mmCIF file of C-alpha atoms in Angstrom:
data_model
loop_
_atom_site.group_PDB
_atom_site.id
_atom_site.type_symbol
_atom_site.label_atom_id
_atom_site.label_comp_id
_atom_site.label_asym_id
_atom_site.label_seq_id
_atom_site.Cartn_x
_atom_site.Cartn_y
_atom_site.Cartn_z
ATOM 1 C CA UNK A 5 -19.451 -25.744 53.936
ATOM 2 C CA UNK A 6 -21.741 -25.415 50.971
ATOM 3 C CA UNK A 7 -18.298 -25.918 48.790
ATOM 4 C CA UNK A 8 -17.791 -28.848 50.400
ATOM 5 C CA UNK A 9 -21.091 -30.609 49.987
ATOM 6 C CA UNK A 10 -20.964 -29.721 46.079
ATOM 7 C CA UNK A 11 -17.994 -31.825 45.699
ATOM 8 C CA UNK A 12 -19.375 -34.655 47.356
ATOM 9 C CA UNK A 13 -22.281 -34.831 45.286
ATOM 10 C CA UNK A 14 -20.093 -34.465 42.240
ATOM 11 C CA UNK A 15 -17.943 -37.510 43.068
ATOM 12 C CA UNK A 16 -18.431 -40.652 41.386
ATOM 13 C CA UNK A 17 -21.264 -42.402 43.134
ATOM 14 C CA UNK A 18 -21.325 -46.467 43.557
ATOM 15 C CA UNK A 19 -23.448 -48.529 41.346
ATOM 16 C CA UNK A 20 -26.965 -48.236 42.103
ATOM 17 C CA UNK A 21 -30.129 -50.349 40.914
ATOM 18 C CA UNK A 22 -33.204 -48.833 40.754
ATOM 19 C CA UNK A 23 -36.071 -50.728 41.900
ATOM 20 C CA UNK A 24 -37.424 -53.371 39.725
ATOM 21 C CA UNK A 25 -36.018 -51.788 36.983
ATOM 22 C CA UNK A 26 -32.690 -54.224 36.045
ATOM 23 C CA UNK A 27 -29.235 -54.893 37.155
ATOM 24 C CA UNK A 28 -26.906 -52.122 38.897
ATOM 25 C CA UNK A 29 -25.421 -49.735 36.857
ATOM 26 C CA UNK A 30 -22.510 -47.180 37.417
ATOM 27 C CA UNK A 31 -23.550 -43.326 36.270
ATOM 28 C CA UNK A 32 -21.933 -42.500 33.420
ATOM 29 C CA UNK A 33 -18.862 -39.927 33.624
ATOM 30 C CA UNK A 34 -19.022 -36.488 35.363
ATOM 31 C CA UNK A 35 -16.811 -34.961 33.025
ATOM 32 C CA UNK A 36 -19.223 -34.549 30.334
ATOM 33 C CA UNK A 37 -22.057 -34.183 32.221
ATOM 34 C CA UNK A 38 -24.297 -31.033 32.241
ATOM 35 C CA UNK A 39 -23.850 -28.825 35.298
ATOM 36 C CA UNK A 40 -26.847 -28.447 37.775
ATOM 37 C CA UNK A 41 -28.893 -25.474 37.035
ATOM 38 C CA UNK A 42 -30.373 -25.850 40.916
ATOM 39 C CA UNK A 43 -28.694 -23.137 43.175
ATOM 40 C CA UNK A 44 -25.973 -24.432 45.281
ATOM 41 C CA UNK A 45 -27.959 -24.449 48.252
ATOM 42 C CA UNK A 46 -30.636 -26.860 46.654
ATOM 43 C CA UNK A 47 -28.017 -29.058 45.458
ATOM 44 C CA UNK A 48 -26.352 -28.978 49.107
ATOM 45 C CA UNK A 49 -29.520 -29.835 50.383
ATOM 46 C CA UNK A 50 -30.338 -33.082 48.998
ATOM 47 C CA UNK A 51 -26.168 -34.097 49.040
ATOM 48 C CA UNK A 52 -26.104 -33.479 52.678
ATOM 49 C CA UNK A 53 -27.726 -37.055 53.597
ATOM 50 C CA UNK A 54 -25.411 -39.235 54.209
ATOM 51 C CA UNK A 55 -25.273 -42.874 54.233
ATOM 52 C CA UNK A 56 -27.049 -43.708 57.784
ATOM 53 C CA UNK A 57 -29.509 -41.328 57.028
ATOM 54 C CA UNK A 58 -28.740 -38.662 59.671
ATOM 55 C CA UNK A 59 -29.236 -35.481 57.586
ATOM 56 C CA UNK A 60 -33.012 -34.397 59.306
ATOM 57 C CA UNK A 61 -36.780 -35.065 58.644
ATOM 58 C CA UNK A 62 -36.461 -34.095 54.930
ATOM 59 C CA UNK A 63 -33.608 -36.934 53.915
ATOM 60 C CA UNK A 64 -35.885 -39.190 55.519
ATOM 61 C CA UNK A 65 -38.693 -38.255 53.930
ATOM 62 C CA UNK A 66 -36.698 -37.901 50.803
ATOM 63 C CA UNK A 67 -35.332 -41.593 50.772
ATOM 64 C CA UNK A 68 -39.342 -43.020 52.432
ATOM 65 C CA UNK A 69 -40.813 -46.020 51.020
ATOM 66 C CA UNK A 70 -43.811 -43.667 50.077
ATOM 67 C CA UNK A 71 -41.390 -41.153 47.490
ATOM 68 C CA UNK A 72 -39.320 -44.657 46.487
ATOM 69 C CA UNK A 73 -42.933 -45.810 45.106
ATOM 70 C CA UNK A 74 -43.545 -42.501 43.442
ATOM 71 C CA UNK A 75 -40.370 -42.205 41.416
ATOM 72 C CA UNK A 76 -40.759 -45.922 40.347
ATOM 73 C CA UNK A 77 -44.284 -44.609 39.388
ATOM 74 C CA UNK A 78 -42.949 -42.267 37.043
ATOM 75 C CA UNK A 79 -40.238 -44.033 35.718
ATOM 76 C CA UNK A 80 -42.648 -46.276 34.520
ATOM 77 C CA UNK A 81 -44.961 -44.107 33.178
ATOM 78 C CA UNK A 82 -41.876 -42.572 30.892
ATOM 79 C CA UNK A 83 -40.700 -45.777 30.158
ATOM 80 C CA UNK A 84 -44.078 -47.470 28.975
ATOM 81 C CA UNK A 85 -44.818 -44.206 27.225
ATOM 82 C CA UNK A 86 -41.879 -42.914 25.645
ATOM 83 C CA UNK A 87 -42.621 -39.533 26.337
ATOM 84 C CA UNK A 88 -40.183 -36.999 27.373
ATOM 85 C CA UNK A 89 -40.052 -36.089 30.711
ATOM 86 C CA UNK A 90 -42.947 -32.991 30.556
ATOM 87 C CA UNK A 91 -44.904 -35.139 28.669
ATOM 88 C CA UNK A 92 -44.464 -38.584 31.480
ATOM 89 C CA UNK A 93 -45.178 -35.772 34.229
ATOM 90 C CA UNK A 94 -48.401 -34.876 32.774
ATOM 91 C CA UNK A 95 -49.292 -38.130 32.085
ATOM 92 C CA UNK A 96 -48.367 -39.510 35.776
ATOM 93 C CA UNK A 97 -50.531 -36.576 36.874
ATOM 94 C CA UNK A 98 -53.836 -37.157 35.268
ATOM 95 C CA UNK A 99 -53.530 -40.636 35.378
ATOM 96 C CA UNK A 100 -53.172 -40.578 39.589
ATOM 97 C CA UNK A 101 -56.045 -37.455 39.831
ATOM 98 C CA UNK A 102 -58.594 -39.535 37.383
ATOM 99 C CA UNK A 103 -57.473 -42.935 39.490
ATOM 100 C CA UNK A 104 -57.351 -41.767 42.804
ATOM 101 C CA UNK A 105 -58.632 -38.729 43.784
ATOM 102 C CA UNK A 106 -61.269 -38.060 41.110
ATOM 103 C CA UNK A 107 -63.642 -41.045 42.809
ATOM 104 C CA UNK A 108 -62.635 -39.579 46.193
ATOM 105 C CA UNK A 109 -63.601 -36.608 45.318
ATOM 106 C CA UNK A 110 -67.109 -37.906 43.934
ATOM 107 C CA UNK A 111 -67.081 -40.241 47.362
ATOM 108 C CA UNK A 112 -66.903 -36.397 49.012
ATOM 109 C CA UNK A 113 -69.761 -34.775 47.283
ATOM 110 C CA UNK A 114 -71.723 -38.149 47.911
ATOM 111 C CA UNK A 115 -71.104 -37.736 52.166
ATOM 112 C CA UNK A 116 -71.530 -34.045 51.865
ATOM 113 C CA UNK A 117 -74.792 -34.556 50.028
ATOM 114 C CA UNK A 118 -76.183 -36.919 52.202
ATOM 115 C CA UNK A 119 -75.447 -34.513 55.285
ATOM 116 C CA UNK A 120 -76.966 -31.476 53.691
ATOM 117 C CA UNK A 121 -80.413 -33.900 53.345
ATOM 118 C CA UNK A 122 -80.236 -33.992 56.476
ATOM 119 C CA UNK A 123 -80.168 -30.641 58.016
ATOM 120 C CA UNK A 124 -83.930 -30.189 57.677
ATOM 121 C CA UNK A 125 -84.486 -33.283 60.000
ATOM 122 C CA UNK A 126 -81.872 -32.363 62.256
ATOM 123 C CA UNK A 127 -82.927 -28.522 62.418
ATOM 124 C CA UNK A 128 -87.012 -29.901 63.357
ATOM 125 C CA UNK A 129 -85.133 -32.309 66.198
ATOM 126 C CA UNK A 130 -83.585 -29.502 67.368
ATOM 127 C CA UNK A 131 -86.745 -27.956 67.719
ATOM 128 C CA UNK A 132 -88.548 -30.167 69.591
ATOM 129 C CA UNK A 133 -85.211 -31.002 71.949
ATOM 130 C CA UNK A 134 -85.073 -27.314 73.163
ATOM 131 C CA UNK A 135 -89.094 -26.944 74.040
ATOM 132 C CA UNK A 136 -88.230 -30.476 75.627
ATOM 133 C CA UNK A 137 -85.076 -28.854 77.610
ATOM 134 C CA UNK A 138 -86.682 -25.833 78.521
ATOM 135 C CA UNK A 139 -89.743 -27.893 79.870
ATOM 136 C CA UNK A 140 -88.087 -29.866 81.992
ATOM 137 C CA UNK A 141 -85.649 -26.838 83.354
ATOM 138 C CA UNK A 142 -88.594 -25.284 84.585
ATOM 139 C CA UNK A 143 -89.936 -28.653 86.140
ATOM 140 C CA UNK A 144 -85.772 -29.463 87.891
ATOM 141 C CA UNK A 145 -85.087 -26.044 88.971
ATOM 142 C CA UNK A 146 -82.212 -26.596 86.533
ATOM 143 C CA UNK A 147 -79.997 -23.220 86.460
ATOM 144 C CA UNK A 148 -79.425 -22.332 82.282
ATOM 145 C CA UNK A 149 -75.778 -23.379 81.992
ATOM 146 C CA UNK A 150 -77.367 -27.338 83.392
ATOM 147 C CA UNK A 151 -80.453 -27.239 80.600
ATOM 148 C CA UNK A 152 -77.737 -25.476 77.955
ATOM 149 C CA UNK A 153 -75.275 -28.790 78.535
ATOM 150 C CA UNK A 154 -78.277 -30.943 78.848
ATOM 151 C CA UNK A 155 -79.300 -29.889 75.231
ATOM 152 C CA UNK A 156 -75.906 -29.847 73.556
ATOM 153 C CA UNK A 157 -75.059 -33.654 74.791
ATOM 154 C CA UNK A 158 -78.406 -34.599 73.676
ATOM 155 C CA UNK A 159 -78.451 -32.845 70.777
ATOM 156 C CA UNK A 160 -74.998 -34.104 69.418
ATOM 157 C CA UNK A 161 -76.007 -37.414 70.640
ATOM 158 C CA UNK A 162 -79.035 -37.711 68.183
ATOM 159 C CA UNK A 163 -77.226 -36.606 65.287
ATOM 160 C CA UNK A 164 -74.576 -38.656 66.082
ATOM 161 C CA UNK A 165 -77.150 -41.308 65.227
ATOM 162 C CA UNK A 166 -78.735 -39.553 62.444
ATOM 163 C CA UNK A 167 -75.148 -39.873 60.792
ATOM 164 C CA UNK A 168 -74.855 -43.801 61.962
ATOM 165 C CA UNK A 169 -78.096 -44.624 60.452
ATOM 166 C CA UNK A 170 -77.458 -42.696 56.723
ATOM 167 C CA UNK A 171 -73.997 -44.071 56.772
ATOM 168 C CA UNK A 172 -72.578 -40.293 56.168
ATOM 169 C CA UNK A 173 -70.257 -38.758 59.191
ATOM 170 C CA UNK A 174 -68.655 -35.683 57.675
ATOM 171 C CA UNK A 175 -65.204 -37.221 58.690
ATOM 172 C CA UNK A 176 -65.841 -39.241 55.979
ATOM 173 C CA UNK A 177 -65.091 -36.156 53.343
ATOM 174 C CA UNK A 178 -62.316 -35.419 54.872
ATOM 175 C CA UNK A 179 -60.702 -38.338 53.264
ATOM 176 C CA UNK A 180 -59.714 -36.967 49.831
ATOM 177 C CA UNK A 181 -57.665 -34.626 51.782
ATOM 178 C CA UNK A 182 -55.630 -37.022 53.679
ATOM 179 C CA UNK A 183 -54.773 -39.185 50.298
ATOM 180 C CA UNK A 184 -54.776 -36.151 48.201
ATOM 181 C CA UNK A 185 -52.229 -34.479 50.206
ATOM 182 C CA UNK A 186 -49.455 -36.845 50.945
ATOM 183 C CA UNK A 187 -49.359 -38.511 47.434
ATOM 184 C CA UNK A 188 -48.632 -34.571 46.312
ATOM 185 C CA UNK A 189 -46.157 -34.430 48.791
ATOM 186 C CA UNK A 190 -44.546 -37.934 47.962
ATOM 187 C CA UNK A 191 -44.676 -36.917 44.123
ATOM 188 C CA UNK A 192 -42.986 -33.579 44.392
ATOM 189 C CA UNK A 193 -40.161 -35.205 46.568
ATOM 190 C CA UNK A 194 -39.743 -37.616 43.875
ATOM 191 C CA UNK A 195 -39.500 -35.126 41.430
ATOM 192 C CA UNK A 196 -36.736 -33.078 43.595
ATOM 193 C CA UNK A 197 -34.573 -36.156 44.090
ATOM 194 C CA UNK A 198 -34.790 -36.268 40.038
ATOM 195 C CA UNK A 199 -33.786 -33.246 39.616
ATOM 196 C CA UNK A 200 -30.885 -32.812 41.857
ATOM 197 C CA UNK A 201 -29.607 -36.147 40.488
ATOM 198 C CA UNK A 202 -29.802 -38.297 43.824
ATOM 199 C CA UNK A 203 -31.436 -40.783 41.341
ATOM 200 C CA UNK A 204 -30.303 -42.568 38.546
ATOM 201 C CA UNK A 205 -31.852 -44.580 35.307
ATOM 202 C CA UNK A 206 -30.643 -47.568 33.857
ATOM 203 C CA UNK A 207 -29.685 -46.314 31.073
ATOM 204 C CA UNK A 208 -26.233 -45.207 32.709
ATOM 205 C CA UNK A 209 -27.607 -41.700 32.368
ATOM 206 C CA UNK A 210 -29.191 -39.729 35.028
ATOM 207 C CA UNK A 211 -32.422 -38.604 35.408
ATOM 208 C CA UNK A 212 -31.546 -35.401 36.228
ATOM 209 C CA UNK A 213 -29.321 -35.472 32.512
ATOM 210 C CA UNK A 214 -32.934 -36.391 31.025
ATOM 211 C CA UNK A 215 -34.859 -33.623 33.139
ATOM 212 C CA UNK A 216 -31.884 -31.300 31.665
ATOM 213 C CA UNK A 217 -33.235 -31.508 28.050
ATOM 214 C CA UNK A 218 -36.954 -33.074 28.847
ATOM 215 C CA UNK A 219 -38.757 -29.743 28.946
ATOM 216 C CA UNK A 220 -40.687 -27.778 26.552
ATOM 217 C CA UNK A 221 -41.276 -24.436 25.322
ATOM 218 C CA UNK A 222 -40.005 -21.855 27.266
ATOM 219 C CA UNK A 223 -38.546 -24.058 29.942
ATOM 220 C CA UNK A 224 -36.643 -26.580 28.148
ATOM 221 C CA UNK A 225 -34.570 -27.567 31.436
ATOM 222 C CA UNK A 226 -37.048 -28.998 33.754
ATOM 223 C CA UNK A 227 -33.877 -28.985 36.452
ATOM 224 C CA UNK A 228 -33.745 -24.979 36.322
ATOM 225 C CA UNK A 229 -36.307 -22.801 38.077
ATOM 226 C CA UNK A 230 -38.397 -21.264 35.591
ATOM 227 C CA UNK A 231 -36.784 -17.837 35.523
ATOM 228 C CA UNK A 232 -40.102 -15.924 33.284
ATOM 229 C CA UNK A 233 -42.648 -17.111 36.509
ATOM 230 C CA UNK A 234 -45.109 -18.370 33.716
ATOM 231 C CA UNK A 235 -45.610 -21.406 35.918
ATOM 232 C CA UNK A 236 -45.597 -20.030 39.471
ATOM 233 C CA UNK A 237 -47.641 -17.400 38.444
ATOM 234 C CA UNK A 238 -50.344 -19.844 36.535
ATOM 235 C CA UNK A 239 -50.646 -22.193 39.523
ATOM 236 C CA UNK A 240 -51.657 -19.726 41.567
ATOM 237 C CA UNK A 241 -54.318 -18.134 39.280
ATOM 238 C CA UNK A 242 -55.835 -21.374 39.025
ATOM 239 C CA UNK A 243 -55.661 -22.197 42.702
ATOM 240 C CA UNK A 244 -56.962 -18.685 43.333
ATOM 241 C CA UNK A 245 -59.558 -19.664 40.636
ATOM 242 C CA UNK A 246 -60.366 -22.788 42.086
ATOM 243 C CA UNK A 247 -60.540 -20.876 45.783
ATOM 244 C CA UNK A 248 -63.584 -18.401 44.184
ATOM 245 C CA UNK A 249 -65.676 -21.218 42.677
ATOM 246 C CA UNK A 250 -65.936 -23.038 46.030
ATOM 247 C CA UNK A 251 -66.762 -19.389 47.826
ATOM 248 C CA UNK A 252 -69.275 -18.639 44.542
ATOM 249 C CA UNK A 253 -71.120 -22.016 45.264
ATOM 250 C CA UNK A 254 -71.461 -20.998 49.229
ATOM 251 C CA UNK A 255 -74.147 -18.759 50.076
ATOM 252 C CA UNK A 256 -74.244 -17.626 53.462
ATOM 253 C CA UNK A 257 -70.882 -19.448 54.527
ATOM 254 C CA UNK A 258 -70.440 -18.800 58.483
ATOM 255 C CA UNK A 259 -67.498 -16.778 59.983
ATOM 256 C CA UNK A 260 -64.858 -19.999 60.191
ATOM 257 C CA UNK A 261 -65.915 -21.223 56.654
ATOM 258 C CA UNK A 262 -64.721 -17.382 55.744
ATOM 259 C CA UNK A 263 -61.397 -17.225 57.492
ATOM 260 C CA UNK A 264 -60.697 -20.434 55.828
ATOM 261 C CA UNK A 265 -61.298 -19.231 52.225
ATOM 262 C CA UNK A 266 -59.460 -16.227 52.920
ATOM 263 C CA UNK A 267 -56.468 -18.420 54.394
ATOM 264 C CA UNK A 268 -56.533 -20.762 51.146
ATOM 265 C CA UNK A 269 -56.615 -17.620 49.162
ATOM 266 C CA UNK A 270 -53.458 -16.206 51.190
ATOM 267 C CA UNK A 271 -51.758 -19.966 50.460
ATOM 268 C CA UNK A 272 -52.818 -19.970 46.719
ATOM 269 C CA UNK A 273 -50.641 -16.116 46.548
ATOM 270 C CA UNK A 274 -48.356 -17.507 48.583
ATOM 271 C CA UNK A 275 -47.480 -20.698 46.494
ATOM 272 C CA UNK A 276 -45.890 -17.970 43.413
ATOM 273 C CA UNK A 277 -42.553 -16.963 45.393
ATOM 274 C CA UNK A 278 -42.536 -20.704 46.634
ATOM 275 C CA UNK A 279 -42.913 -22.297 42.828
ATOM 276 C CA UNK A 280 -40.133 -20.090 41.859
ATOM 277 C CA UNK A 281 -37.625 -21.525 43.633
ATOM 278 C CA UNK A 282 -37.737 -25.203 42.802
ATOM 279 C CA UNK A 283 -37.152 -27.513 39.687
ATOM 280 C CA UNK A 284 -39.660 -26.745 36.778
ATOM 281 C CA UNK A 285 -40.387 -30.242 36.939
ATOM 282 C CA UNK A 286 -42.012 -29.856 40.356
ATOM 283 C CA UNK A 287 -43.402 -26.555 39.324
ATOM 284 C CA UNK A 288 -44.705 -28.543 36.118
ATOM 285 C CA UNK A 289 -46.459 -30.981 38.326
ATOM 286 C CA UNK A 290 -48.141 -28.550 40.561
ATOM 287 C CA UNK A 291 -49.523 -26.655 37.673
ATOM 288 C CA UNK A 292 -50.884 -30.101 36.430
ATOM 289 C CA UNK A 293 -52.029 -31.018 39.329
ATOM 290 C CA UNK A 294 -54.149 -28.122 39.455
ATOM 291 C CA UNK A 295 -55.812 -28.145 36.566
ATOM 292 C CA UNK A 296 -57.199 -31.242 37.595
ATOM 293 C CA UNK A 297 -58.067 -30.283 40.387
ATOM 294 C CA UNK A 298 -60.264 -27.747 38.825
ATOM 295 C CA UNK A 299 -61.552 -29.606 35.721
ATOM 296 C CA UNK A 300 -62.700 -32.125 38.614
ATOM 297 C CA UNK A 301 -64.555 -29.416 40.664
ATOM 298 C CA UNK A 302 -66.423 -28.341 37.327
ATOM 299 C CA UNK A 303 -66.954 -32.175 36.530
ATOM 300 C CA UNK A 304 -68.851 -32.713 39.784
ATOM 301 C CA UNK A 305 -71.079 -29.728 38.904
ATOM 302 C CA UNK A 306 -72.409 -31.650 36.094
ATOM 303 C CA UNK A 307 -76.379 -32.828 36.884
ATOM 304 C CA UNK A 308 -75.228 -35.877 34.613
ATOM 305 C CA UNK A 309 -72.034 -36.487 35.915
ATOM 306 C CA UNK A 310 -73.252 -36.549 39.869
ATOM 307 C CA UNK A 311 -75.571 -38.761 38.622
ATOM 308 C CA UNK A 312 -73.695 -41.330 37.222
ATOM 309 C CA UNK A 313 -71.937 -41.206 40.468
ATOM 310 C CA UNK A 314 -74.945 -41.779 42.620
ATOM 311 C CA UNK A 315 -74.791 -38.529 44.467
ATOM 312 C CA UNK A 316 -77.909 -37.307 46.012
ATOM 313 C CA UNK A 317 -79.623 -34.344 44.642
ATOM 314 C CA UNK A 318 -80.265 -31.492 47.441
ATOM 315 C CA UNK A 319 -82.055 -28.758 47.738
ATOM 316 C CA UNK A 320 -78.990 -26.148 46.702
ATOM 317 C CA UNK A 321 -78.686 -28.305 42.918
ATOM 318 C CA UNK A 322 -79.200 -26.454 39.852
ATOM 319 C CA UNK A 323 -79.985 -27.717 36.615
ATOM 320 C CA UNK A 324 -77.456 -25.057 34.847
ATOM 321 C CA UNK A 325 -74.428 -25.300 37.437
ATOM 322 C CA UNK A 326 -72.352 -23.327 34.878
ATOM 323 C CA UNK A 327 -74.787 -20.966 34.007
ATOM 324 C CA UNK A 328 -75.256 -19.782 37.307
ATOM 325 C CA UNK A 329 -71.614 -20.168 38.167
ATOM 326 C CA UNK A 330 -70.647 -17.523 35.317
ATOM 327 C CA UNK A 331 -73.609 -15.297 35.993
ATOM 328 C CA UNK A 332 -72.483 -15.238 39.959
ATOM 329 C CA UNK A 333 -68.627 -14.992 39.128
ATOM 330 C CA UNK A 334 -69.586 -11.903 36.502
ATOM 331 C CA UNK A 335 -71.742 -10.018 39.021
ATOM 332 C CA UNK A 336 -68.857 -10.168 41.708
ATOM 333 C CA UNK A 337 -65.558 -9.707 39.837
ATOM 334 C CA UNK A 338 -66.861 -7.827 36.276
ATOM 335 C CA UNK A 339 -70.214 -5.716 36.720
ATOM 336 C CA UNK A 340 -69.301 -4.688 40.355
ATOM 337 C CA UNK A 341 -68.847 -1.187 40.553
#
């Protein structure tokens, strides 16, 4: 079977036209052209979708809109640049984390901030509802499970309206995560169907015969896996990295706020064996990807920075955020005994 989808994908292919990009143009030859480097069964993955689009959830996904948008994105970006291809990836990178998600991210810290100013008015309402509760329990008759229900309706209800008057529902920070995470999704796709050479450039080469020789240092071919784990390995230090600065700035996180770190920290490990078994050029992109995503959570540390952005100071800011973040990360990692 997985003989049989190879072949397919190595016969000629109609003339396609990318979009926006200029008139149809036929692939050039496959008899000169450089072997995949993918194994066969990624290569048999992506050739398996055939022309009504049958093949499963990821050959839809694979030919979406959304990825469509993101490989014209980065076609651009190495055509107005002239970059090679490691190069256009790192520049498509930074260019959508500084655009997109960088003010989201400020937009987050700026709700989150907002909500922490708040506790100390929510924790004295609180207060004063449960003397009010128990008061009037005693006056009803009201058994404990009635004046427990009593104060938890109430009590949500008020800061329900504490978050409608300061404009800051914590739903509200959870938006980075649902642009952050599909546009990484939709990139990385795009990338794959580059690198298995379901796309094609106008040129009359394809992009997957540009990925072959667009790479750099030790992993020239950004359509092989990288066979040293350099790049698997480095995305998950810095996602395991990124994982301890959040838990450093927490002090007295509760018991689900410490399952999840330990969960992301499980992912971050987990995310090595994964990198090493796709296209360098995804690989590439993930490790760019986080690196921004760090150098952002260090940015919004910055006193200045936060302020430029109009983010609230609380009661848990610190004048020297990096200060205190290398004393805190040396007393739990270095001078432990």
């Amino acid at each position: 079977m997985l003989c049989r989808l190879s072949v397919r994908w190595l016969q000629p292919r109609p003339a396609l036209q990318l979009r926006g990009l200029g008139p149809p143009v036929v692939p050039a030859p496959t008899g000169g052209a450089k072997p995949s480097a993918l194994p066969l069964w990624a290569v048999a993955s992506v050739s398996a979708v055939g022309p009504s689009g049958a093949g499963g959830w990821y050959e839809a996904l694979a030919t979406s809109a959304p990825v469509q948008g993101a490989e014209d994105v980065l076609l651009f970006a190495h055509t107005a640049s002239g970059l090679p291809w490691w190069g256009s990836i790192l520049l498509t990178t930074v260019a959508l984390r500084g655009a997109v998600t960088l003010p989201l991210a400020a937009y987050q810290h700026y709700i989150l901030a907002k909500v922490e100013n708040l506790q100390p008015e929510i924790k004295n309402i609180a207060r004063h509802l449960n003397q009010d509760v128990a008061v009037r329990a005693n006056q009803l008759g009201w058994s404990k499970r009635a004046a427990r229900l009593t104060y938890l309706k109430t009590m949500r209800r008020l800061v329900s309206e504490l978050y409608v008057r300061d404009n800051c529902h914590p739903f509200k920070a959870t938006v980075l995560v649902w642009i952050q995470l599909p546009m990484w999704i939709f990139v990385s796709v795009a990338l794959r169907n580059f690198s298995t050479g379901a796309t094609h450039s106008e040129a009359g080469f394809s992009i997957q015969e540009q990925l072959a020789t667009g790479g750099v240092l030790w992993f020239p071919d950004l359509t092989a896996l990288d066979s040293t784990w350099i790049l698997p390995v480095s995305i998950g230090v810095i996602n395991l990295l990124i994982v301890e600065i959040f838990a450093l700035q927490k002090i007295g996180m509760s018991r689900f706020q410490t399952y999840i770190t330990y969960f992301v920290r499980a992912l971050s490990v987990l995310m090595i064996p994964v990198a090493a078994t796709v296209p360098s050029s995804i690989v590439l992109y993930w490790l760019c990807s986080s690196l921004m995503g760090l150098s952002q959570n260090l940015l919004l540390r910055s006193p200045r920075f936060r302020q430029l952005c109009r983010i609230p100071l609380t009661k848990s800011d610190s004048d020297t955020p990096y200060k205190d973040l290398f004393a805190a990360f040396y007393t739990k990692f270095i001078s432990r005994k």
